[in-house]
Amino acid sequence: MHSTLIVARMEPASATRVAGLFDAFDRTDMPDRMGTRRRQLFEYRGLYFHLQDFDTDDGSGRIEEAKTDPRFVSISEDLKPYIEAYDPLTWRSPADAMARRFYQWRA
């Protein structure tokens, strides 16, 4: 299983609204199109963590392919009032917000 972790900034009070947007998005066929098998959202002291698990190792590439889909564009716009880039000076796409895995263990 492949995972991606997006890191950004979010006001903690926005968590319910952000979860609602993703709930609606995940009820479409977009998770299948992107190969997403599980999505988890976390908040910690103003930081936002978006963990997606994929069946295959091309998860980042599939996100890039899906980002022109109108539903992807729409949720990205809808999230803008709530999610802010961790580093707005360097952010150009979701790929710029992905954490680098430096350790993994599996049973």
N, CA, C and O atoms as a MOPAC input file, in Angstrom:
PM7 MOZYME 1SCF
protein

 N      0.84900 1    -1.18600 1     0.00000 1
 C      0.00000 1     0.00000 1     0.00000 1
 C      0.88800 1     1.24000 1     0.00000 1
 O      1.87600 1     1.31100 1     0.73000 1
 N      0.52400 1     2.20500 1    -0.82100 1
 C      1.24100 1     3.47200 1    -0.91000 1
 C      0.45400 1     4.54000 1    -0.15300 1
 O     -0.77700 1     4.53000 1    -0.18300 1
 N      1.12700 1     5.44100 1     0.51100 1
 C      0.46100 1     6.51000 1     1.25800 1
 C      1.06700 1     7.84400 1     0.88200 1
 O      2.25600 1     7.93900 1     0.57900 1
 N      0.23500 1     8.87800 1     0.90600 1
 C      0.72800 1    10.24400 1     0.78500 1
 C      0.22200 1    11.02500 1     1.97600 1
 O     -0.86600 1    10.76400 1     2.48900 1
 N      1.01600 1    11.98400 1     2.41500 1
 C      0.64000 1    12.83000 1     3.54300 1
 C      0.83200 1    14.28300 1     3.12900 1
 O      1.95100 1    14.73700 1     2.88900 1
 N     -0.28800 1    15.00400 1     3.05000 1
 C     -0.25900 1    16.42300 1     2.73000 1
 C     -0.29000 1    17.20100 1     4.03400 1
 O     -1.10200 1    16.91400 1     4.91400 1
 N      0.58900 1    18.18200 1     4.16000 1
 C      0.67200 1    19.02000 1     5.35100 1
 C      0.31000 1    20.44600 1     4.95400 1
 O      0.82000 1    20.97700 1     3.96700 1
 N     -0.57500 1    21.05700 1     5.73600 1
 C     -0.99000 1    22.43900 1     5.46300 1
 C     -1.38400 1    23.07600 1     6.79800 1
 O     -1.11700 1    22.53200 1     7.86900 1
 N     -2.01600 1    24.22700 1     6.70500 1
 C     -2.47600 1    24.92400 1     7.91100 1
 C     -3.99700 1    25.01500 1     7.86800 1
 O     -4.58800 1    25.19000 1     6.80300 1
 N     -4.63000 1    24.89300 1     9.04600 1
 C     -6.08300 1    24.96300 1     9.13200 1
 C     -6.47000 1    25.44500 1    10.53200 1
 O     -5.90100 1    25.00500 1    11.53100 1
 N     -7.42700 1    26.33600 1    10.58700 1
 C     -7.97900 1    26.71200 1    11.88100 1
 C     -8.71300 1    25.49100 1    12.44600 1
 O     -9.50600 1    24.88300 1    11.72600 1
 N     -8.48200 1    25.11500 1    13.69000 1
 C     -9.13800 1    23.92900 1    14.25000 1
 C    -10.66300 1    23.96900 1    14.14200 1
 O    -11.29400 1    22.92400 1    13.98300 1
 N    -11.25800 1    25.14500 1    14.22500 1
 C    -12.71800 1    25.26000 1    14.15400 1
 C    -13.26800 1    24.88700 1    12.77600 1
 O    -14.47600 1    24.69700 1    12.63100 1
 N    -12.41600 1    24.78100 1    11.77900 1
 C    -12.84900 1    24.44400 1    10.41200 1
 C    -12.93100 1    22.93700 1    10.16800 1
 O    -13.35600 1    22.51400 1     9.09300 1
 N    -12.54200 1    22.14100 1    11.12200 1
 C    -12.45400 1    20.68800 1    10.90300 1
 C    -13.78600 1    20.08600 1    10.44200 1
 O    -13.79800 1    19.25800 1     9.53100 1
 N    -14.88300 1    20.47700 1    11.04100 1
 C    -16.18000 1    19.90400 1    10.67400 1
 C    -16.53600 1    20.25100 1     9.23100 1
 O    -17.02300 1    19.39900 1     8.48700 1
 N    -16.29700 1    21.48800 1     8.83900 1
 C    -16.60400 1    21.89400 1     7.45000 1
 C    -15.71200 1    21.16000 1     6.44900 1
 O    -16.18700 1    20.70800 1     5.40800 1
 N    -14.44300 1    21.04400 1     6.75800 1
 C    -13.51600 1    20.34700 1     5.86200 1
 C    -13.91200 1    18.86700 1     5.75400 1
 O    -13.90800 1    18.30100 1     4.66100 1
 N    -14.24800 1    18.25400 1     6.87000 1
 C    -14.67900 1    16.84900 1     6.84100 1
 C    -15.93900 1    16.69300 1     5.98700 1
 O    -16.06700 1    15.71800 1     5.24700 1
 N    -16.86100 1    17.63900 1     6.08300 1
 C    -18.08200 1    17.58500 1     5.28000 1
 C    -17.80000 1    17.68100 1     3.78900 1
 O    -18.43300 1    16.98800 1     2.99200 1
 N    -16.85400 1    18.53400 1     3.40300 1
 C    -16.48600 1    18.64500 1     1.99000 1
 C    -15.90400 1    17.33200 1     1.48100 1
 O    -16.24900 1    16.87400 1     0.39200 1
 N    -15.02500 1    16.73100 1     2.26700 1
 C    -14.44500 1    15.45600 1     1.83800 1
 C    -15.47100 1    14.33100 1     1.87900 1
 O    -15.40700 1    13.41300 1     1.06100 1
 N    -16.40200 1    14.38100 1     2.80100 1
 C    -17.45200 1    13.35300 1     2.83500 1
 C    -18.23100 1    13.37200 1     1.52200 1
 O    -18.48600 1    12.32100 1     0.93500 1
 N    -18.60500 1    14.55700 1     1.06400 1
 C    -19.33400 1    14.66600 1    -0.21200 1
 C    -18.46000 1    14.21800 1    -1.38000 1
 O    -18.93700 1    13.51700 1    -2.27300 1
 N    -17.18700 1    14.61400 1    -1.38600 1
 C    -16.24900 1    14.24200 1    -2.45400 1
 C    -16.05000 1    12.72800 1    -2.49800 1
 O    -16.00200 1    12.13200 1    -3.57400 1
 N    -15.93500 1    12.11600 1    -1.32700 1
 C    -15.66300 1    10.67600 1    -1.26900 1
 C    -16.89100 1     9.83800 1    -1.61100 1
 O    -16.78200 1     8.62500 1    -1.78600 1
 N    -18.04800 1    10.46600 1    -1.70700 1
 C    -19.25000 1     9.73900 1    -2.13500 1
 C    -19.36100 1     9.68900 1    -3.66900 1
 O    -20.26100 1     9.03900 1    -4.20200 1
 N    -18.45200 1    10.37000 1    -4.37400 1
 C    -18.41900 1    10.31700 1    -5.83300 1
 C    -17.48000 1     9.17900 1    -6.26100 1
 O    -16.98900 1     8.42100 1    -5.42300 1
 N    -17.24100 1     9.07200 1    -7.55700 1
 C    -16.29200 1     8.06300 1    -8.02700 1
 C    -14.84400 1     8.56200 1    -8.01600 1
 O    -13.94400 1     7.86300 1    -8.48000 1
 N    -14.62100 1     9.76300 1    -7.49100 1
 C    -13.26600 1    10.31200 1    -7.48600 1
 C    -12.26900 1     9.45600 1    -6.70400 1
 O    -11.14700 1     9.27100 1    -7.17600 1
 N    -12.62800 1     8.92100 1    -5.52500 1
 C    -11.63900 1     8.05100 1    -4.85200 1
 C    -11.21600 1     6.87600 1    -5.72900 1
 O    -10.03700 1     6.52200 1    -5.75300 1
 N    -12.15800 1     6.26700 1    -6.44900 1
 C    -11.80200 1     5.17000 1    -7.35200 1
 C    -10.89600 1     5.66300 1    -8.46200 1
 O     -9.90000 1     5.01700 1    -8.78900 1
 N    -11.23600 1     6.80900 1    -9.04600 1
 C    -10.43100 1     7.35600 1   -10.13800 1
 C     -9.00200 1     7.62400 1    -9.68500 1
 O     -8.04700 1     7.38400 1   -10.42400 1
 N     -8.86900 1     8.12700 1    -8.45400 1
 C     -7.55100 1     8.46600 1    -7.93800 1
 C     -6.85000 1     7.26300 1    -7.30200 1
 O     -5.67200 1     7.34100 1    -6.95500 1
 N     -7.57600 1     6.14900 1    -7.14800 1
 C     -6.99400 1     4.97400 1    -6.51900 1
 C     -6.92800 1     5.07800 1    -5.00700 1
 O     -6.20100 1     4.32100 1    -4.36400 1
 N     -7.68100 1     6.00900 1    -4.43100 1
 C     -7.67100 1     6.20000 1    -2.98200 1
 C     -8.45500 1     5.08100 1    -2.31000 1
 O     -9.60900 1     4.83100 1    -2.65700 1
 N     -7.83700 1     4.41600 1    -1.35900 1
 C     -8.50300 1     3.35500 1    -0.61300 1
 C     -8.89900 1     3.80600 1     0.79100 1
 O     -9.83200 1     3.26400 1     1.38300 1
 N     -8.19800 1     4.78300 1     1.31000 1
 C     -8.55200 1     5.30700 1     2.63200 1
 C     -8.04500 1     6.72800 1     2.71800 1
 O     -6.95400 1     7.05000 1     2.24600 1
 N     -8.87300 1     7.58700 1     3.34000 1
 C     -8.49000 1     8.98100 1     3.56100 1
 C     -8.68800 1     9.27000 1     5.05000 1
 O     -9.72200 1     8.93500 1     5.62700 1
 N     -7.69100 1     9.89000 1     5.65300 1
 C     -7.80700 1    10.30500 1     7.04600 1
 C     -7.31300 1    11.74700 1     7.15800 1
 O     -6.28300 1    12.11400 1     6.59200 1
 N     -8.06200 1    12.54400 1     7.89100 1
 C     -7.70300 1    13.94600 1     8.10800 1
 C     -7.39100 1    14.13200 1     9.57800 1
 O     -8.09800 1    13.62100 1    10.44700 1
 N     -6.31800 1    14.87400 1     9.85000 1
 C     -5.90400 1    15.14600 1    11.22400 1
 C     -5.65500 1    16.64100 1    11.37300 1
 O     -5.31700 1    17.33900 1    10.41700 1
 N     -5.82900 1    17.09700 1    12.57900 1
 C     -5.53100 1    18.49100 1    12.90000 1
 C     -4.73300 1    18.48600 1    14.19000 1
 O     -5.04200 1    17.74800 1    15.12500 1
 N     -3.70600 1    19.31800 1    14.22600 1
 C     -2.92500 1    19.45500 1    15.44300 1
 C     -2.42100 1    20.89200 1    15.53300 1
 O     -1.55500 1    21.30700 1    14.76300 1
 N     -2.96200 1    21.62900 1    16.46200 1
 C     -2.50800 1    22.99600 1    16.75700 1
 C     -2.34700 1    23.85700 1    15.50000 1
 O     -1.32100 1    24.50400 1    15.29100 1
 N     -3.38100 1    23.84200 1    14.68500 1
 C     -3.36500 1    24.68100 1    13.49800 1
 C     -2.72000 1    24.05900 1    12.27100 1
 O     -2.68200 1    24.66800 1    11.20200 1
 N     -2.21700 1    22.84900 1    12.42900 1
 C     -1.67800 1    22.13400 1    11.26800 1
 C     -2.70300 1    21.10500 1    10.80600 1
 O     -3.43000 1    20.52100 1    11.60900 1
 N     -2.74000 1    20.90200 1     9.51400 1
 C     -3.67500 1    19.98500 1     8.85800 1
 C     -2.86500 1    18.87600 1     8.21500 1
 O     -1.88000 1    19.13500 1     7.52400 1
 N     -3.28200 1    17.64200 1     8.44400 1
 C     -2.61200 1    16.47700 1     7.86600 1
 C     -3.65300 1    15.66600 1     7.10600 1
 O     -4.68700 1    15.29600 1     7.66300 1
 N     -3.38200 1    15.39500 1     5.85500 1
 C     -4.29800 1    14.67600 1     4.97800 1
 C     -3.57200 1    13.42400 1     4.50700 1
 O     -2.69300 1    13.48500 1     3.64700 1
 N     -3.95100 1    12.28900 1     5.08200 1
 C     -3.30900 1    11.00900 1     4.77400 1
 C     -4.19800 1    10.22000 1     3.82500 1
 O     -5.36100 1     9.95300 1     4.12800 1
 N     -3.64200 1     9.85000 1     2.67200 1
 C     -4.36300 1     9.02300 1     1.71000 1
 C     -3.57600 1     7.73800 1     1.48700 1
 O     -2.35600 1     7.75900 1     1.32800 1
 N     -4.29300 1     6.62600 1     1.48000 1
 C     -3.67900 1     5.33000 1     1.19200 1
 C     -4.15800 1     4.84800 1    -0.17000 1
 O     -5.32700 1     5.00500 1    -0.52300 1
 N     -3.24000 1     4.26100 1    -0.92700 1
 C     -3.50800 1     3.77500 1    -2.28000 1
 C     -3.07800 1     2.31800 1    -2.37600 1
 O     -2.17500 1     1.87700 1    -1.66600 1
 N     -3.74000 1     1.57000 1    -3.27100 1
 C     -3.36100 1     0.17700 1    -3.49000 1
 C     -2.02500 1     0.06000 1    -4.20400 1
 O     -1.29700 1    -0.91500 1    -4.01500 1
 N     -1.70300 1     1.05800 1    -5.02900 1
 C     -0.48200 1     0.97800 1    -5.83200 1
 C      0.44400 1     2.16200 1    -5.52000 1
 O      0.04800 1     3.10800 1    -4.84000 1
 N      1.66600 1     2.09600 1    -6.02100 1
 C      2.66800 1     3.12100 1    -5.71600 1
 C      2.52800 1     4.40000 1    -6.53100 1
 O      3.33000 1     5.31900 1    -6.36500 1
 N      1.54100 1     4.48200 1    -7.40100 1
 C      1.42000 1     5.66500 1    -8.24900 1
 C      0.40600 1     6.67900 1    -7.71800 1
 O     -0.15900 1     7.45100 1    -8.49300 1
 N      0.17100 1     6.68300 1    -6.40200 1
 C     -0.81600 1     7.58600 1    -5.81700 1
 C     -0.55500 1     9.05200 1    -6.11700 1
 O     -1.47700 1     9.78600 1    -6.47200 1
 N      0.69000 1     9.48400 1    -5.97900 1
 C      0.99800 1    10.89400 1    -6.24600 1
 C      0.72400 1    11.23100 1    -7.70600 1
 O      0.20100 1    12.30300 1    -8.00900 1
 N      1.07200 1    10.32800 1    -8.60200 1
 C      0.83500 1    10.56700 1   -10.02100 1
 C     -0.64200 1    10.60600 1   -10.34700 1
 O     -1.07600 1    11.40100 1   -11.18000 1
 N     -1.42400 1     9.74800 1    -9.69200 1
 C     -2.86900 1     9.73300 1    -9.94900 1
 C     -3.52700 1    11.00000 1    -9.42200 1
 O     -4.49100 1    11.48200 1   -10.01600 1
 N     -3.02900 1    11.54400 1    -8.32500 1
 C     -3.54500 1    12.82900 1    -7.83800 1
 C     -3.26100 1    13.90500 1    -8.87700 1
 O     -4.12700 1    14.72000 1    -9.19500 1
 N     -2.03700 1    13.90000 1    -9.40400 1
 C     -1.68000 1    14.89900 1   -10.42100 1
 C     -2.57900 1    14.77500 1   -11.65000 1
 O     -2.99700 1    15.78500 1   -12.21700 1
 N     -2.87900 1    13.53600 1   -12.06600 1
 C     -3.75000 1    13.33000 1   -13.22700 1
 C     -5.17200 1    13.80300 1   -12.96200 1
 O     -5.84300 1    14.30000 1   -13.86600 1
 N     -5.63100 1    13.65200 1   -11.72700 1
 C     -7.02400 1    13.98200 1   -11.39400 1
 C     -7.23000 1    15.46500 1   -11.13700 1
 O     -8.37300 1    15.91800 1   -11.07700 1
 N     -6.17500 1    16.22400 1   -10.98500 1
 C     -6.35700 1    17.61100 1   -10.53900 1
 C     -7.01000 1    18.51400 1   -11.56900 1
 O     -7.36500 1    19.64400 1   -11.23200 1
 N     -7.18600 1    18.06800 1   -12.81800 1
 C     -7.92600 1    18.86800 1   -13.79600 1
 C     -9.39900 1    18.46500 1   -13.86600 1
 O    -10.18600 1    19.13000 1   -14.54000 1
 N     -9.78200 1    17.39100 1   -13.18400 1
 C    -11.18900 1    16.98300 1   -13.15200 1
 C    -11.99300 1    18.07800 1   -12.45000 1
 O    -11.56300 1    18.58200 1   -11.41200 1
 N    -13.16100 1    18.45700 1   -13.00200 1
 C    -13.95700 1    19.52600 1   -12.39200 1
 C    -14.29900 1    19.28800 1   -10.91600 1
 O    -14.40500 1    20.24200 1   -10.14400 1
 N    -14.47000 1    18.02900 1   -10.52400 1
 C    -14.77400 1    17.74500 1    -9.10800 1
 C    -13.55500 1    18.00400 1    -8.22300 1
 O    -13.69700 1    18.47500 1    -7.09500 1
 N    -12.37100 1    17.70300 1    -8.72200 1
 C    -11.13700 1    17.99200 1    -7.98100 1
 C    -10.94000 1    19.50000 1    -7.88600 1
 O    -10.59700 1    20.03300 1    -6.83100 1
 N    -11.16400 1    20.17400 1    -9.01100 1
 C    -11.03500 1    21.63500 1    -9.02900 1
 C    -12.03000 1    22.25500 1    -8.04700 1
 O    -11.69800 1    23.19200 1    -7.31900 1
 N    -13.26400 1    21.71400 1    -8.03700 1
 C    -14.30300 1    22.25900 1    -7.16500 1
 C    -13.94600 1    22.09100 1    -5.68400 1
 O    -14.06100 1    23.03800 1    -4.90600 1
 N    -13.51700 1    20.89400 1    -5.29600 1
 C    -13.20300 1    20.71300 1    -3.86900 1
 C    -11.97300 1    21.54100 1    -3.49100 1
 O    -11.87600 1    22.03600 1    -2.36800 1
 N    -11.05800 1    21.68700 1    -4.40800 1
 C     -9.88900 1    22.52600 1    -4.11400 1
 C    -10.31500 1    23.96400 1    -3.85000 1
 O     -9.81100 1    24.60600 1    -2.92900 1
 N    -11.24300 1    24.47000 1    -4.65800 1
 C    -11.76600 1    25.83300 1    -4.44900 1
 C    -12.55200 1    25.91500 1    -3.14100 1
 O    -12.41000 1    26.87500 1    -2.38400 1
 N    -13.38100 1    24.90200 1    -2.87900 1
 C    -14.20300 1    24.89800 1    -1.66200 1
 C    -13.35800 1    24.84300 1    -0.39600 1
 O    -13.77000 1    25.34300 1     0.65000 1
 N    -12.17700 1    24.23400 1    -0.48900 1
 C    -11.30000 1    24.10900 1     0.68100 1
 C    -10.49300 1    25.37900 1     0.95300 1
 O     -9.99300 1    25.57300 1     2.06100 1
 N    -10.36700 1    26.23000 1    -0.04000 1
 C     -9.49700 1    27.40900 1     0.11400 1
 C     -9.80900 1    28.28500 1     1.32200 1
 O     -8.88000 1    28.79600 1     1.94800 1
 N    -11.09400 1    28.48000 1     1.67900 1
 C    -11.33600 1    29.30300 1     2.87300 1
 C    -10.84600 1    28.65900 1     4.17900 1
 O    -10.70100 1    29.33800 1     5.19500 1
 N    -10.59400 1    27.34200 1     4.14100 1
 C    -10.28500 1    26.60800 1     5.36800 1
 C     -8.84800 1    26.09900 1     5.44200 1
 O     -8.27800 1    25.98800 1     6.52800 1
 N     -8.26500 1    25.79100 1     4.28200 1
 C     -6.92400 1    25.19700 1     4.25300 1
 C     -5.95300 1    26.18900 1     3.60000 1
 O     -6.21100 1    26.72300 1     2.52100 1
 N     -4.85700 1    26.41000 1     4.27200 1
 C     -3.83100 1    27.32000 1     3.75900 1
 C     -2.53000 1    26.54200 1     3.57700 1
 O     -2.20000 1    25.68900 1     4.40000 1
 N     -1.81100 1    26.82100 1     2.53400 1
 C     -0.53000 1    26.15400 1     2.30500 1
 C      0.38200 1    26.34100 1     3.51500 1
 O      0.38800 1    27.40100 1     4.14000 1
 N      1.13900 1    25.31600 1     3.83300 1
 C      2.09100 1    25.42900 1     4.93300 1
 C      3.12900 1    26.49500 1     4.61000 1
 O      3.51100 1    27.28700 1     5.47200 1
 N      3.57700 1    26.50800 1     3.36700 1
 C      4.54300 1    27.50800 1     2.91400 1
 C      4.01000 1    28.15000 1     1.63400 1
 O      4.34000 1    27.69900 1     0.53700 1
 N      3.18800 1    29.20000 1     1.76100 1
 C      2.55900 1    29.80000 1     0.57800 1
 C      3.55500 1    30.30700 1    -0.46500 1
 O      3.20100 1    30.42900 1    -1.63800 1
 N      4.78200 1    30.60200 1    -0.06600 1
 C      5.76200 1    31.11600 1    -1.02200 1
 C      6.24800 1    30.05600 1    -2.00600 1
 O      6.68500 1    30.38700 1    -3.10800 1
 N      6.17500 1    28.77700 1    -1.61200 1
 C      6.69200 1    27.72500 1    -2.48100 1
 C      5.60100 1    26.82200 1    -3.04600 1
 O      5.87700 1    26.00500 1    -3.92400 1
 N      4.35500 1    26.95200 1    -2.55400 1
 C      3.28200 1    26.04000 1    -2.97200 1
 C      2.78400 1    26.36000 1    -4.37700 1
 O      2.41200 1    27.49600 1    -4.67400 1
 N      2.78100 1    25.34000 1    -5.24000 1
 C      2.21200 1    25.47200 1    -6.57900 1
 C      1.18100 1    24.38900 1    -6.86800 1
 O      0.29900 1    24.57800 1    -7.70500 1
 N      1.28900 1    23.24000 1    -6.17300 1
 C      0.35200 1    22.13400 1    -6.37400 1
 C      0.38100 1    21.25800 1    -5.12500 1
 O      1.23900 1    21.43900 1    -4.26000 1
 N     -0.57000 1    20.28900 1    -5.02300 1
 C     -0.54400 1    19.40000 1    -3.85100 1
 C      0.80000 1    18.69700 1    -3.66900 1
 O      1.17800 1    18.37400 1    -2.54300 1
 N      1.52000 1    18.45900 1    -4.75500 1
 C      2.82300 1    17.78700 1    -4.64100 1
 C      3.79900 1    18.59300 1    -3.78500 1
 O      4.69400 1    18.02700 1    -3.15700 1
 N      3.62100 1    19.93000 1    -3.76100 1
 C      4.51600 1    20.78100 1    -2.97300 1
 C      4.22400 1    20.71300 1    -1.48000 1
 O      5.00400 1    21.21600 1    -0.67000 1
 N      3.10500 1    20.09300 1    -1.11100 1
 C      2.71400 1    20.01400 1     0.29500 1
 C      2.86700 1    18.61000 1     0.86400 1
 O      2.47300 1    18.35400 1     2.00200 1
 N      3.43800 1    17.69800 1     0.07800 1
 C      3.52900 1    16.30700 1     0.53200 1
 C      4.75700 1    16.09700 1     1.39200 1
 O      5.87100 1    16.48400 1     1.04000 1
 N      4.51100 1    15.46200 1     2.54400 1
 C      5.60200 1    15.14300 1     3.45500 1
 C      6.47000 1    14.04000 1     2.84400 1
 O      6.00800 1    13.24700 1     2.02400 1
 N      7.69900 1    14.01100 1     3.25000 1
 C      8.64100 1    12.98000 1     2.79300 1
 C      8.70800 1    11.89200 1     3.85200 1
 O      9.03700 1    12.15600 1     5.00800 1
 N      8.39000 1    10.65700 1     3.44400 1
 C      8.49000 1     9.53800 1     4.38200 1
 C      9.96600 1     9.21100 1     4.58300 1
 O     10.72000 1     9.09000 1     3.61700 1
 N     10.36600 1     9.07200 1     5.82400 1
 C     11.75800 1     8.72500 1     6.07300 1
 C     11.91200 1     7.45800 1     6.90600 1
 O     13.02900 1     7.06300 1     7.24300 1
 N     10.77500 1     6.81400 1     7.24200 1
 C     10.83500 1     5.52800 1     7.93000 1
 C      9.50600 1     4.83700 1     7.75800 1
 O      8.45800 1     5.48200 1     7.73600 1
 N      9.54800 1     3.51200 1     7.63500 1
 C      8.31800 1     2.73500 1     7.54100 1
 C      8.56700 1     1.36800 1     8.13700 1
 O      9.63100 1     0.78400 1     7.93500 1
 N      7.61200 1     0.86200 1     8.85600 1
 C      7.67300 1    -0.48800 1     9.39500 1
 C      6.33200 1    -1.13600 1     9.15600 1
 O      5.29600 1    -0.48000 1     9.25600 1
 N      6.33900 1    -2.38800 1     8.84800 1
 C      5.08700 1    -3.10700 1     8.61300 1
 C      5.19800 1    -4.50300 1     9.21200 1
 O      6.23900 1    -5.15000 1     9.09600 1
 N      4.14700 1    -4.96100 1     9.84100 1
 C      4.13700 1    -6.32100 1    10.42300 1
 C      3.83700 1    -7.35500 1     9.36300 1
 O      3.78700 1    -8.54800 1     9.66100 1

